[in-house]
Short mmCIF file of C-alpha atoms in Angstrom, two decimals:
data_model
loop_
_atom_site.label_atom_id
_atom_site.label_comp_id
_atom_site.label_asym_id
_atom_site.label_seq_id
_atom_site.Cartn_x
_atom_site.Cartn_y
_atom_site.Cartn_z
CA UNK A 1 32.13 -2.64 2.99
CA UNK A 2 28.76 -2.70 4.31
CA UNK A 3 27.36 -6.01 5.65
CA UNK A 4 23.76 -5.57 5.36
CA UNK A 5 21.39 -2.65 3.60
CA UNK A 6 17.82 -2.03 4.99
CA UNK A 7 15.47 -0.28 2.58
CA UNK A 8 12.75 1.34 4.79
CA UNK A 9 9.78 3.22 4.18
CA UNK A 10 8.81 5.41 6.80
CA UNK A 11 5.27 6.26 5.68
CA UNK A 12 3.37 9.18 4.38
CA UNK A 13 4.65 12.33 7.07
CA UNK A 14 3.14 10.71 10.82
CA UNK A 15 5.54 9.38 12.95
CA UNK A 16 3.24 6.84 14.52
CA UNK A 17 2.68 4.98 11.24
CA UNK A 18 6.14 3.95 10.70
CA UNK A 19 6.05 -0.51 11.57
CA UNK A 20 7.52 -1.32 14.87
CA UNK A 21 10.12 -2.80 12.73
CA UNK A 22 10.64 0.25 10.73
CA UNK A 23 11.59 1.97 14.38
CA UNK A 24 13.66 -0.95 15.79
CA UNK A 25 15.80 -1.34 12.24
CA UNK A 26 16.51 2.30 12.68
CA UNK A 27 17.38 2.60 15.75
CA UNK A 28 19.83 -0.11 16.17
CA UNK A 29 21.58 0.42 12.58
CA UNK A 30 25.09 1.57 12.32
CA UNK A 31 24.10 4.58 9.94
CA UNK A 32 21.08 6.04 8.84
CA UNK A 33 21.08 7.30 5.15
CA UNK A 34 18.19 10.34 4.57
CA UNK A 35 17.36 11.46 1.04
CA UNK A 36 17.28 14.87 -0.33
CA UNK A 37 16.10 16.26 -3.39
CA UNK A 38 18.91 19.50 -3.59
CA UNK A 39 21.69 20.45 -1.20
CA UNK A 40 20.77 22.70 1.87
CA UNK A 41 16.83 21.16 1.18
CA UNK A 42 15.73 19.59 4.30
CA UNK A 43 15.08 16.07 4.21
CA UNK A 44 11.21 14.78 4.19
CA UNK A 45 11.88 11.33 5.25
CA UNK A 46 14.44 12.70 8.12
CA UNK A 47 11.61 14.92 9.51
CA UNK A 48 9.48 11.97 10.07
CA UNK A 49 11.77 9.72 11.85
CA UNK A 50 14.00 12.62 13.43
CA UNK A 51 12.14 12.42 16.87
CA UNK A 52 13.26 7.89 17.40
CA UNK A 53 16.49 8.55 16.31
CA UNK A 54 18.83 7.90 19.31
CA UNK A 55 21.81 10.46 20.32
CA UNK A 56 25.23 10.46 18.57
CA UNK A 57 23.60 8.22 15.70
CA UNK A 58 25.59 9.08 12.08
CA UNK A 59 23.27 10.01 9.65
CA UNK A 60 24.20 11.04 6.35
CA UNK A 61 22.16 12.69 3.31
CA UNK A 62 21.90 11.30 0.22
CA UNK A 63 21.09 13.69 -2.84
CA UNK A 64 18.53 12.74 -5.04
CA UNK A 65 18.06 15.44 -7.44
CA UNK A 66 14.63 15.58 -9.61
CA UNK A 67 15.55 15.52 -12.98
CA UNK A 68 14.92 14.22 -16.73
CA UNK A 69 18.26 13.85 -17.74
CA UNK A 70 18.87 10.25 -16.97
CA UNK A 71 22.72 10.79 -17.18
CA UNK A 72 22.78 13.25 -14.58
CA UNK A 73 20.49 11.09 -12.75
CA UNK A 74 22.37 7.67 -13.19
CA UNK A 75 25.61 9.74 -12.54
CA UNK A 76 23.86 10.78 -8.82
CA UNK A 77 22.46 7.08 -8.06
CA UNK A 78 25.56 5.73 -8.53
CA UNK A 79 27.26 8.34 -6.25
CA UNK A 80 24.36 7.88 -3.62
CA UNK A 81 25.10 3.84 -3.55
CA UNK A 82 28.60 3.69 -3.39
CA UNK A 83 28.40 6.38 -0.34
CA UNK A 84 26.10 3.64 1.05
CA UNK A 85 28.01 0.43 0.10
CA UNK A 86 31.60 1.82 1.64
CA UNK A 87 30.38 2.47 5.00
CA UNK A 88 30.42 -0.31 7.60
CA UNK A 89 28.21 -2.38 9.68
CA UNK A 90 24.57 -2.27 9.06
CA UNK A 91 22.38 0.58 7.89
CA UNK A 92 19.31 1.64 7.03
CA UNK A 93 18.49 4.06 3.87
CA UNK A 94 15.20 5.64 4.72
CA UNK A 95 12.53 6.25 1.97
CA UNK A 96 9.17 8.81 2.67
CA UNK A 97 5.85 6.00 1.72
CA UNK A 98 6.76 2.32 1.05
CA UNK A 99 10.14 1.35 -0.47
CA UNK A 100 8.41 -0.68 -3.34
CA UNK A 101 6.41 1.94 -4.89
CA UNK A 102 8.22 5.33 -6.92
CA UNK A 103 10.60 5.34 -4.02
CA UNK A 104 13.95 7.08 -4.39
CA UNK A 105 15.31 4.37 -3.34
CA UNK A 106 14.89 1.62 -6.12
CA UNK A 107 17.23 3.88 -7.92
CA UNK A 108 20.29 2.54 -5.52
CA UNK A 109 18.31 -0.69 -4.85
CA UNK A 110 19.15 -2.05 -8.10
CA UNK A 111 22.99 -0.77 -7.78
CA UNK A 112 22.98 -3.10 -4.32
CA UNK A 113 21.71 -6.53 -5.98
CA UNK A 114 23.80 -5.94 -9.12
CA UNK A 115 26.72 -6.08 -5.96
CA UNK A 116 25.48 -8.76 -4.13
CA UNK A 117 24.90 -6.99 -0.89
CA UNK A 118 22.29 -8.27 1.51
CA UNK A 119 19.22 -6.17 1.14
CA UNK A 120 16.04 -6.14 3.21
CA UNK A 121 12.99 -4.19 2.64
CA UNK A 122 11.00 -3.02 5.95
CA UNK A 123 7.84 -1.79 4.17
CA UNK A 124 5.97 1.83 5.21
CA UNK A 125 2.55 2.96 5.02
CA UNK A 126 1.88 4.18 1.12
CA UNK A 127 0.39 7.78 0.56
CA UNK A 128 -2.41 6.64 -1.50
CA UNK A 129 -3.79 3.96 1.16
CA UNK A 130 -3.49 7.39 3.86
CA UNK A 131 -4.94 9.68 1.39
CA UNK A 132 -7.93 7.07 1.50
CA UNK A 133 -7.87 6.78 5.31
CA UNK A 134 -8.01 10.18 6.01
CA UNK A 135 -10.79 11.14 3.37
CA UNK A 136 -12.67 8.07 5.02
CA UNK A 137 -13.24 6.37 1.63
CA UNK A 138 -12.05 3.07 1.01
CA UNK A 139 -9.67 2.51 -2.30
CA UNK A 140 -11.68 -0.23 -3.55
CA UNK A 141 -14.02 -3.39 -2.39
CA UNK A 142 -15.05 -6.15 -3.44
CA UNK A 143 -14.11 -7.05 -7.33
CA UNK A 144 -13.55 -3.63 -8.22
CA UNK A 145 -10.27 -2.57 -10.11
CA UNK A 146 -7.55 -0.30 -9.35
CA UNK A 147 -4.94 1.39 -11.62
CA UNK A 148 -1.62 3.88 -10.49
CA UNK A 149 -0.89 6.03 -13.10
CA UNK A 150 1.91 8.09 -12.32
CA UNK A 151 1.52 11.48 -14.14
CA UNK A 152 -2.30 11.06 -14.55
CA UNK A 153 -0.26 8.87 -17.80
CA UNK A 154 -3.22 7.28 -19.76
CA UNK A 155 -5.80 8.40 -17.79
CA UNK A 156 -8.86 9.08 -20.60
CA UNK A 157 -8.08 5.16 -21.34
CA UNK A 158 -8.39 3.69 -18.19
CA UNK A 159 -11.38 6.36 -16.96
CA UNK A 160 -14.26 3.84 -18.23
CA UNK A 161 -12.65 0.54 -17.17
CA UNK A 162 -11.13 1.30 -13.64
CA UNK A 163 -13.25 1.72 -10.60
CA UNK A 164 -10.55 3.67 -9.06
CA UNK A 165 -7.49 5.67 -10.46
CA UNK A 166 -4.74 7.26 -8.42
CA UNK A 167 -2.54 9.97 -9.91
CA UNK A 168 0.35 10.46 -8.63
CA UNK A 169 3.60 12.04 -8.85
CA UNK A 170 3.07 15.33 -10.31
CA UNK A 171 2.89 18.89 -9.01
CA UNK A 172 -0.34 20.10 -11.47
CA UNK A 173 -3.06 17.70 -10.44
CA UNK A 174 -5.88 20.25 -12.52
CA UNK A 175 -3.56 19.90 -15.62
CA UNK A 176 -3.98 16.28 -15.60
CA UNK A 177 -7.55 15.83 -14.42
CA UNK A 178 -8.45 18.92 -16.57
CA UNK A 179 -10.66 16.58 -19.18
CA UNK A 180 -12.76 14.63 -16.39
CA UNK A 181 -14.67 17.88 -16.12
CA UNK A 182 -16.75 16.99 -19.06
CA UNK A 183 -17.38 13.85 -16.85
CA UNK A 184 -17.79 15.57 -13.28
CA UNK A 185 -21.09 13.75 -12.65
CA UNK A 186 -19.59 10.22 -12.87
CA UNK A 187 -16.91 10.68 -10.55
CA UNK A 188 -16.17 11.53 -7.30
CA UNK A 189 -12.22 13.26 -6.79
CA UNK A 190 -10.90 13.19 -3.42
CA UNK A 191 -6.93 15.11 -3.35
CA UNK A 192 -5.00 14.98 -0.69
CA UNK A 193 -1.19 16.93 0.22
CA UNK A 194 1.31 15.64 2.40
CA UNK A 195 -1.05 13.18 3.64
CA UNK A 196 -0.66 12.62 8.01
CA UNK A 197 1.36 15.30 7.97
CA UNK A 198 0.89 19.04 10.11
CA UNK A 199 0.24 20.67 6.99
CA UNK A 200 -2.14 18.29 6.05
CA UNK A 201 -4.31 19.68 3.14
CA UNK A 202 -7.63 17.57 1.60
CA UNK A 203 -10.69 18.10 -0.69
CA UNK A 204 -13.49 16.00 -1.67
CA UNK A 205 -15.88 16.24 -4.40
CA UNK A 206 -16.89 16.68 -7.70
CA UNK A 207 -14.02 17.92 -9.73
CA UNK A 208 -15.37 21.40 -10.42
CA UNK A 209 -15.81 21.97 -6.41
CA UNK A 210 -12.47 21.25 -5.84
CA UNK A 211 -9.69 24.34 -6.10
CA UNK A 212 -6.56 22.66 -6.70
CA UNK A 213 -4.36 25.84 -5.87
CA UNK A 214 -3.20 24.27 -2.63
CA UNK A 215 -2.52 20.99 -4.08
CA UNK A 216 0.68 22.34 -6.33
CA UNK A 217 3.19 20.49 -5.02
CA UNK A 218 4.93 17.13 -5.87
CA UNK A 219 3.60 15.44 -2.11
CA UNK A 220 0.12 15.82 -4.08
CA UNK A 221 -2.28 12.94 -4.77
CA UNK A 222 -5.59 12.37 -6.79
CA UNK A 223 -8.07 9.53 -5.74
CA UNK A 224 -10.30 9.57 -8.79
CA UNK A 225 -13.47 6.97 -8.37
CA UNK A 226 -16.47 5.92 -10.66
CA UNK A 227 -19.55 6.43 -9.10
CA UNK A 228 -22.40 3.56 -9.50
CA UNK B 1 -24.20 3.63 21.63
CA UNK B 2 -20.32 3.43 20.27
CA UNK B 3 -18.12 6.39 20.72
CA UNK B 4 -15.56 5.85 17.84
CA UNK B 5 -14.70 3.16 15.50
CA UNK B 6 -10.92 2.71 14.53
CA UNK B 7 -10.81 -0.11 11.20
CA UNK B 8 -7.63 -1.02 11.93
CA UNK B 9 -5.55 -2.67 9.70
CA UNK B 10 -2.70 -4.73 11.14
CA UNK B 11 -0.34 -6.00 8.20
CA UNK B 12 -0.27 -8.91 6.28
CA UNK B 13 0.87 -11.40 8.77
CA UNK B 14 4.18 -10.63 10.89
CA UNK B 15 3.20 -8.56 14.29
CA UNK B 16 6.27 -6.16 13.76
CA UNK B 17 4.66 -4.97 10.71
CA UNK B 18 2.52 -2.79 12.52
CA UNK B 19 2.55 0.46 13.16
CA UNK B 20 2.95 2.06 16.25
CA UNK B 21 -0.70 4.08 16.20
CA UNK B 22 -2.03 0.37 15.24
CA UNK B 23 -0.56 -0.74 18.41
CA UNK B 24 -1.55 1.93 20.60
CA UNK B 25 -5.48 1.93 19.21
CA UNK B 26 -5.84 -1.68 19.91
CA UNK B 27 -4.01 -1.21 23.56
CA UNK B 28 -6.24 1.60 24.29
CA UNK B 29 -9.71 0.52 23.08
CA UNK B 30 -12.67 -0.61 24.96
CA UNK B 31 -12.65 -3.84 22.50
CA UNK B 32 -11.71 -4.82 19.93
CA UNK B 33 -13.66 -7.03 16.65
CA UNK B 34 -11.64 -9.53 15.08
CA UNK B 35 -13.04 -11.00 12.00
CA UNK B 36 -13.26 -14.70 11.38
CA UNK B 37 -15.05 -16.19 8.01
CA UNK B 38 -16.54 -19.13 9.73
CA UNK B 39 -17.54 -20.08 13.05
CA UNK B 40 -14.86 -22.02 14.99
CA UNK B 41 -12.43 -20.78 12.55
CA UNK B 42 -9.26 -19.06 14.16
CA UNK B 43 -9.30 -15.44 12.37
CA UNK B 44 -6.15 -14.38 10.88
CA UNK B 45 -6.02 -10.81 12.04
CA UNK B 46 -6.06 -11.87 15.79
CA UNK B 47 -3.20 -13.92 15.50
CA UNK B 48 -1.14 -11.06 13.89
CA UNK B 49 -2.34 -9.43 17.23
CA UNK B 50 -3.07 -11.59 20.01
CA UNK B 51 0.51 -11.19 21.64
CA UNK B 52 0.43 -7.08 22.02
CA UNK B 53 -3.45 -7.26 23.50
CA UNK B 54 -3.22 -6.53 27.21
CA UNK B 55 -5.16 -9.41 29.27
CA UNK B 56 -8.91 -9.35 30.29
CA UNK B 57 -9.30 -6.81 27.35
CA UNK B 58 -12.39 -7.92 25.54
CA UNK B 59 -11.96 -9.36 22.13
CA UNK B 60 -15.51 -10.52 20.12
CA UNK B 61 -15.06 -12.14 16.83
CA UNK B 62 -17.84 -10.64 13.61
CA UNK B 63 -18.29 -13.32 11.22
CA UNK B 64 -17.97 -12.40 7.44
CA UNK B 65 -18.60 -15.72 5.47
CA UNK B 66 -16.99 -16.27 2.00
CA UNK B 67 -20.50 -16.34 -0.65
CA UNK B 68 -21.74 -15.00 -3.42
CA UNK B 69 -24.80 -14.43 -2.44
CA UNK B 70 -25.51 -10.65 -2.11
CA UNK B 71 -28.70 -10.90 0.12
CA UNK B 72 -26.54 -13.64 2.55
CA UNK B 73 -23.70 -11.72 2.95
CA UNK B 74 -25.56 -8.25 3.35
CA UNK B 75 -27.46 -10.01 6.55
CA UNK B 76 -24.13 -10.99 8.00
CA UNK B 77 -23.07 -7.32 7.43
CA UNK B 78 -25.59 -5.70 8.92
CA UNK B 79 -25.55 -8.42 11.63
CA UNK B 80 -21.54 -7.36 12.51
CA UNK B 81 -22.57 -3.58 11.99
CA UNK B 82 -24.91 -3.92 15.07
CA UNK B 83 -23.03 -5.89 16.93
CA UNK B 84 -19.91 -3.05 16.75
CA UNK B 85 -22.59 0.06 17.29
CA UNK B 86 -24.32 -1.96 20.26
CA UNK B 87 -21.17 -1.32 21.80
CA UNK B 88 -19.57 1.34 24.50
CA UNK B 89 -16.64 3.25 24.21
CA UNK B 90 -14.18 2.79 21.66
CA UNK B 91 -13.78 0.04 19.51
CA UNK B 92 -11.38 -1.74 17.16
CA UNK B 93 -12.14 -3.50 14.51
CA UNK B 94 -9.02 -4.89 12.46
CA UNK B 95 -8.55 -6.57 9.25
CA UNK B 96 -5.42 -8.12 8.21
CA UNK B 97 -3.69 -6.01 5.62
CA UNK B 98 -4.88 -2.27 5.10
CA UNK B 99 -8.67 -1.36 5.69
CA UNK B 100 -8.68 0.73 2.94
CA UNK B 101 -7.97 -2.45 0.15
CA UNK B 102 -10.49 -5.22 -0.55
CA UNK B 103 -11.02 -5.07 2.88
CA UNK B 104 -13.56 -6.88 5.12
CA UNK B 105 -13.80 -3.80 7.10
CA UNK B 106 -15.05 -1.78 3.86
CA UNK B 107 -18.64 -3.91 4.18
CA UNK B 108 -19.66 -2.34 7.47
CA UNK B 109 -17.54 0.94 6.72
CA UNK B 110 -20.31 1.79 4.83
CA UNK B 111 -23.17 1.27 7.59
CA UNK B 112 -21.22 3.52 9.99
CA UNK B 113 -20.98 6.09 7.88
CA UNK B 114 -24.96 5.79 6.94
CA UNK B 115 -25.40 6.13 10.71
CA UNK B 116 -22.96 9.01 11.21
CA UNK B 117 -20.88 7.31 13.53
CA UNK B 118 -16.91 8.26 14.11
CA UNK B 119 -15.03 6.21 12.35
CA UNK B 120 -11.00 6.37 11.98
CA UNK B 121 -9.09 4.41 9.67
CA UNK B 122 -5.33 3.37 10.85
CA UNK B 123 -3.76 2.32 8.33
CA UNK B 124 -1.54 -1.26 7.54
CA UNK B 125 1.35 -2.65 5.25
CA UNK B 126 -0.59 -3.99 2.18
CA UNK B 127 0.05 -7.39 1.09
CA UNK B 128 1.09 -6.51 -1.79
CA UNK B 129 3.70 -4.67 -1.02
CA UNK B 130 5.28 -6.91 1.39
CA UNK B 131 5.14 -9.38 -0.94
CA UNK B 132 7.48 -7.27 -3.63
CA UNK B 133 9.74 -6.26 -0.51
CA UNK B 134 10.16 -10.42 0.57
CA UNK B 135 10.31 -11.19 -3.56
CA UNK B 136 13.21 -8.23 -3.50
CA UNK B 137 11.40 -6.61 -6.22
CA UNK B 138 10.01 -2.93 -6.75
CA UNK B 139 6.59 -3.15 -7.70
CA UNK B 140 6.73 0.19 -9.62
CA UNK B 141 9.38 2.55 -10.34
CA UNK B 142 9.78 6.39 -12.33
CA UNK B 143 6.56 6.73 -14.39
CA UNK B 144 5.41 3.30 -14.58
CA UNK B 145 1.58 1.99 -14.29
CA UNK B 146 0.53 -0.19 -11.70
CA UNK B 147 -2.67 -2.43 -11.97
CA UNK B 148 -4.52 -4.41 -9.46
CA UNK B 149 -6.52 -7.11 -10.40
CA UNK B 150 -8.83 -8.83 -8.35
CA UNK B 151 -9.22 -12.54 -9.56
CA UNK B 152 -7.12 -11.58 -12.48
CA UNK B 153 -9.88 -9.87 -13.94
CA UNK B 154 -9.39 -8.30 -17.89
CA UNK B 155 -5.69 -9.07 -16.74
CA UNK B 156 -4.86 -10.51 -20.89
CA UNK B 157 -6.58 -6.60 -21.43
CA UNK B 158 -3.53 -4.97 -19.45
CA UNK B 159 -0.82 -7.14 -19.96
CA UNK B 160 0.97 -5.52 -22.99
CA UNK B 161 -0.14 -1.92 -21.37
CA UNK B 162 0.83 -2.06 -17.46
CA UNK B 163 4.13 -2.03 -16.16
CA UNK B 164 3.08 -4.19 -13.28
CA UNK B 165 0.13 -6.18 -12.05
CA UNK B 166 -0.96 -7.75 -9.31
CA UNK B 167 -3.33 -10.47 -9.02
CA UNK B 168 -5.18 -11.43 -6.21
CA UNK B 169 -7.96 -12.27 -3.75
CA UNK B 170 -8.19 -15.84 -5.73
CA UNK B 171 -7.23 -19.76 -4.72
CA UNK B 172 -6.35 -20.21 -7.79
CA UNK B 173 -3.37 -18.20 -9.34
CA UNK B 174 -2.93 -20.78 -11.83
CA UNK B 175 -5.93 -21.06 -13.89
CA UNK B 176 -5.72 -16.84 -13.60
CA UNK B 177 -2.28 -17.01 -15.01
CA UNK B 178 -3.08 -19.82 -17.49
CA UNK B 179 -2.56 -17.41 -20.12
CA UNK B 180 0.67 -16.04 -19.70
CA UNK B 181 2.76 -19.06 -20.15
CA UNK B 182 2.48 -18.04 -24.44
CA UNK B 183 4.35 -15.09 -23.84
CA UNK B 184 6.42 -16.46 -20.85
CA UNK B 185 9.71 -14.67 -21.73
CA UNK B 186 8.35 -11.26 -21.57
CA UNK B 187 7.16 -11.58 -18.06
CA UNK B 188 8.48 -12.22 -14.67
CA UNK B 189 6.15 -13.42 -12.03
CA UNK B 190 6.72 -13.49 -8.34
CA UNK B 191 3.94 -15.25 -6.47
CA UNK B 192 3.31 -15.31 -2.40
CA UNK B 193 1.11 -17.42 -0.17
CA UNK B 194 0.89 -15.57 3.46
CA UNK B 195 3.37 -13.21 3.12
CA UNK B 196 5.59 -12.11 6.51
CA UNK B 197 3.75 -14.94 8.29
CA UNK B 198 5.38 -18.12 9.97
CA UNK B 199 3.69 -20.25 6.99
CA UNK B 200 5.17 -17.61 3.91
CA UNK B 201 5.95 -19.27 0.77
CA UNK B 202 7.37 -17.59 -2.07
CA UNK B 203 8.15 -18.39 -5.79
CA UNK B 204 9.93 -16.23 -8.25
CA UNK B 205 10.31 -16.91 -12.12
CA UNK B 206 9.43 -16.98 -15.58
CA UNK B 207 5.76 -18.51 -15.31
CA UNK B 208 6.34 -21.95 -16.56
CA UNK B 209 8.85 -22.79 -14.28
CA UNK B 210 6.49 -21.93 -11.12
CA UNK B 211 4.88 -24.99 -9.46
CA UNK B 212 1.29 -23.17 -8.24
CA UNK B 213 0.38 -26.08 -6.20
CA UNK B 214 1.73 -24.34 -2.55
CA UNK B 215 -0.29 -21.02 -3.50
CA UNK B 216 -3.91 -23.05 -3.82
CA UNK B 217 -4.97 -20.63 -1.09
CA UNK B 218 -7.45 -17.28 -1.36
CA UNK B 219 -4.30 -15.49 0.78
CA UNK B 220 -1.77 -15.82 -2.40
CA UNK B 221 -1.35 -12.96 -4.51
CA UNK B 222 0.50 -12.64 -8.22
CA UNK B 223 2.88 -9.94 -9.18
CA UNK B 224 3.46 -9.69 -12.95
CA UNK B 225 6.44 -7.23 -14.03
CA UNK B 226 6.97 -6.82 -17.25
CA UNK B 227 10.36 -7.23 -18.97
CA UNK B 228 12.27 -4.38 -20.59
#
């Protein structure tokens, strides 16, 4: 049985943004857990952290596969934590981002407390504070609001109200910002894939100016703000 | 005449929370800006910091006083804005928590860029975040919406609509979350005063049975989940 579980993020895709803790936790754990997404698929996470990982370390994959059928999906979770729970010592279950926000792992995170096993989050750099770094606009200031909407879910509702709006979590980014096009002149659209990492892609602008062809992919972000 | 400007932000309160380009910025720079919010005042960000900056580097504090007064604080902007360009070389300037988030670093982000100077933003662990990994919470998981609120603002607007929100950049939590105690049972409420420092206090629970008097302090911050 495992004595203690460490839910890390590693950050967005650079190496040097994982915490000094984040390297230090994974260095000196037992076993390092990496998520996939399908069998054979490399692991995004691993790739970050592959280059501090000392010789001879175990690490194992854990499959996470993208799906809507929550079955399936509970049926994979709960296969993922108990390969986590029955090893020994400490590890550390690595997570692409932050741990706390749409990470892969919350799915086994909730598995863990339901077993009362010691769990401690180390916390990683999130994509959509990156995404603002490298487009060298800040998320918000002052008294301004800020909404996540995973999906672009909602996002004609919260358009007028929010100073900023991140959509996340989706692989067609023009599907779901399709309608602020009658609205181009208000906002400013800044999209950003694999964020800090060597295939790095961004665009900034009015919605119309930006060609979202590159951005098809599920590592893709929107950074959608009202201009004043 | 500066060379580059790194806004550096350096977590929410424990030094390990930083990352390792943090780290090596602030080792590496000509000086580095900490920010304090009144004169004689010890600033928070250089005592995340003070232990990894090598000796004789030079450290100058910028003053960004708490007001509401537009024309006031604008001086005091511009004031810290020419006292970073004045300088030579690199420079850091850090903030605690991430530059890119109601961040005291976004009031002179805005001169540089008016004056076309360099500027590079290294990102750092939002508080936030570390507050839902200490509380041993996710803040948002599959396709739910995430709201931040500064000073709780429209928050009785969201509440039935967001998954999560987060209230902050108040002193007082309380009168902000007044509201909530008449539908008490369908909320869970985590609330953090300095989170990851040596002073972190935490409180987790249904609202009514959460004793605000610890988190009287502008460096608390709310998270309101919503029960399913």
């Amino acid at each position: 049985m495992v004595d203690k579980i460490y839910g890390i993020g590693v950050g967005p895709g650079d190496m040097d943004l994982l915490t000094l803790k984040a390297v230090n936790v994974i260095q000196n754990a037992d076993t390092i857990f990496v998520p996939i997404s399908k069998e054979g698929k490399a692991s995004v996470a691993y790739d970050i952290i592959k280059t501090i990982i000392p010789e001879n370390k175990k690490v194992v994959e854990l499959l996470f596969p993208m799906s809507k059928d929550v079955e399936f999906l509970q049926k994979h979770w709960n296969n993922a934590a108990e390969k986590v729970m029955e090893e020994n010592g400490t590890v550390a279950v690595v997570t692409i981002g932050d741990a706390t926000l749409y990470s892969t792992f919350s799915y086994v995170w909730h598995i863990f407390t339901e077993n009362k096993i010691d769990v401690e989050i180390i916390n990683g750099i999130s994509s959509p504070f990156a995404a603002a770094g490298i487009l060298n606009i800040p998320l918000v200031e002052g008294d301004e609001k800020l909404a996540i909407l995973p999906q672009g879910k909602d996002l004609e509702r919260y358009l007028e109200e929010f100073d900023t709006l991140i959509v996340m979590k989706t692989n067609d980014l023009e599907e779901k910002l399709k309608n602020l096009k009658d609205k181009k002149d208000n906002y400013l659209v800044g999209v950003v894939n694999r964020v800090t990492s060597s295939n790095q892609k961004t665009a900034l602008g009015k919605v119309d100016e930006i060609d979202f062809e590159p951005f098809k992919d599920y590592l893709s972000l929107a950074i959608i703000k009202k201009l004043k």
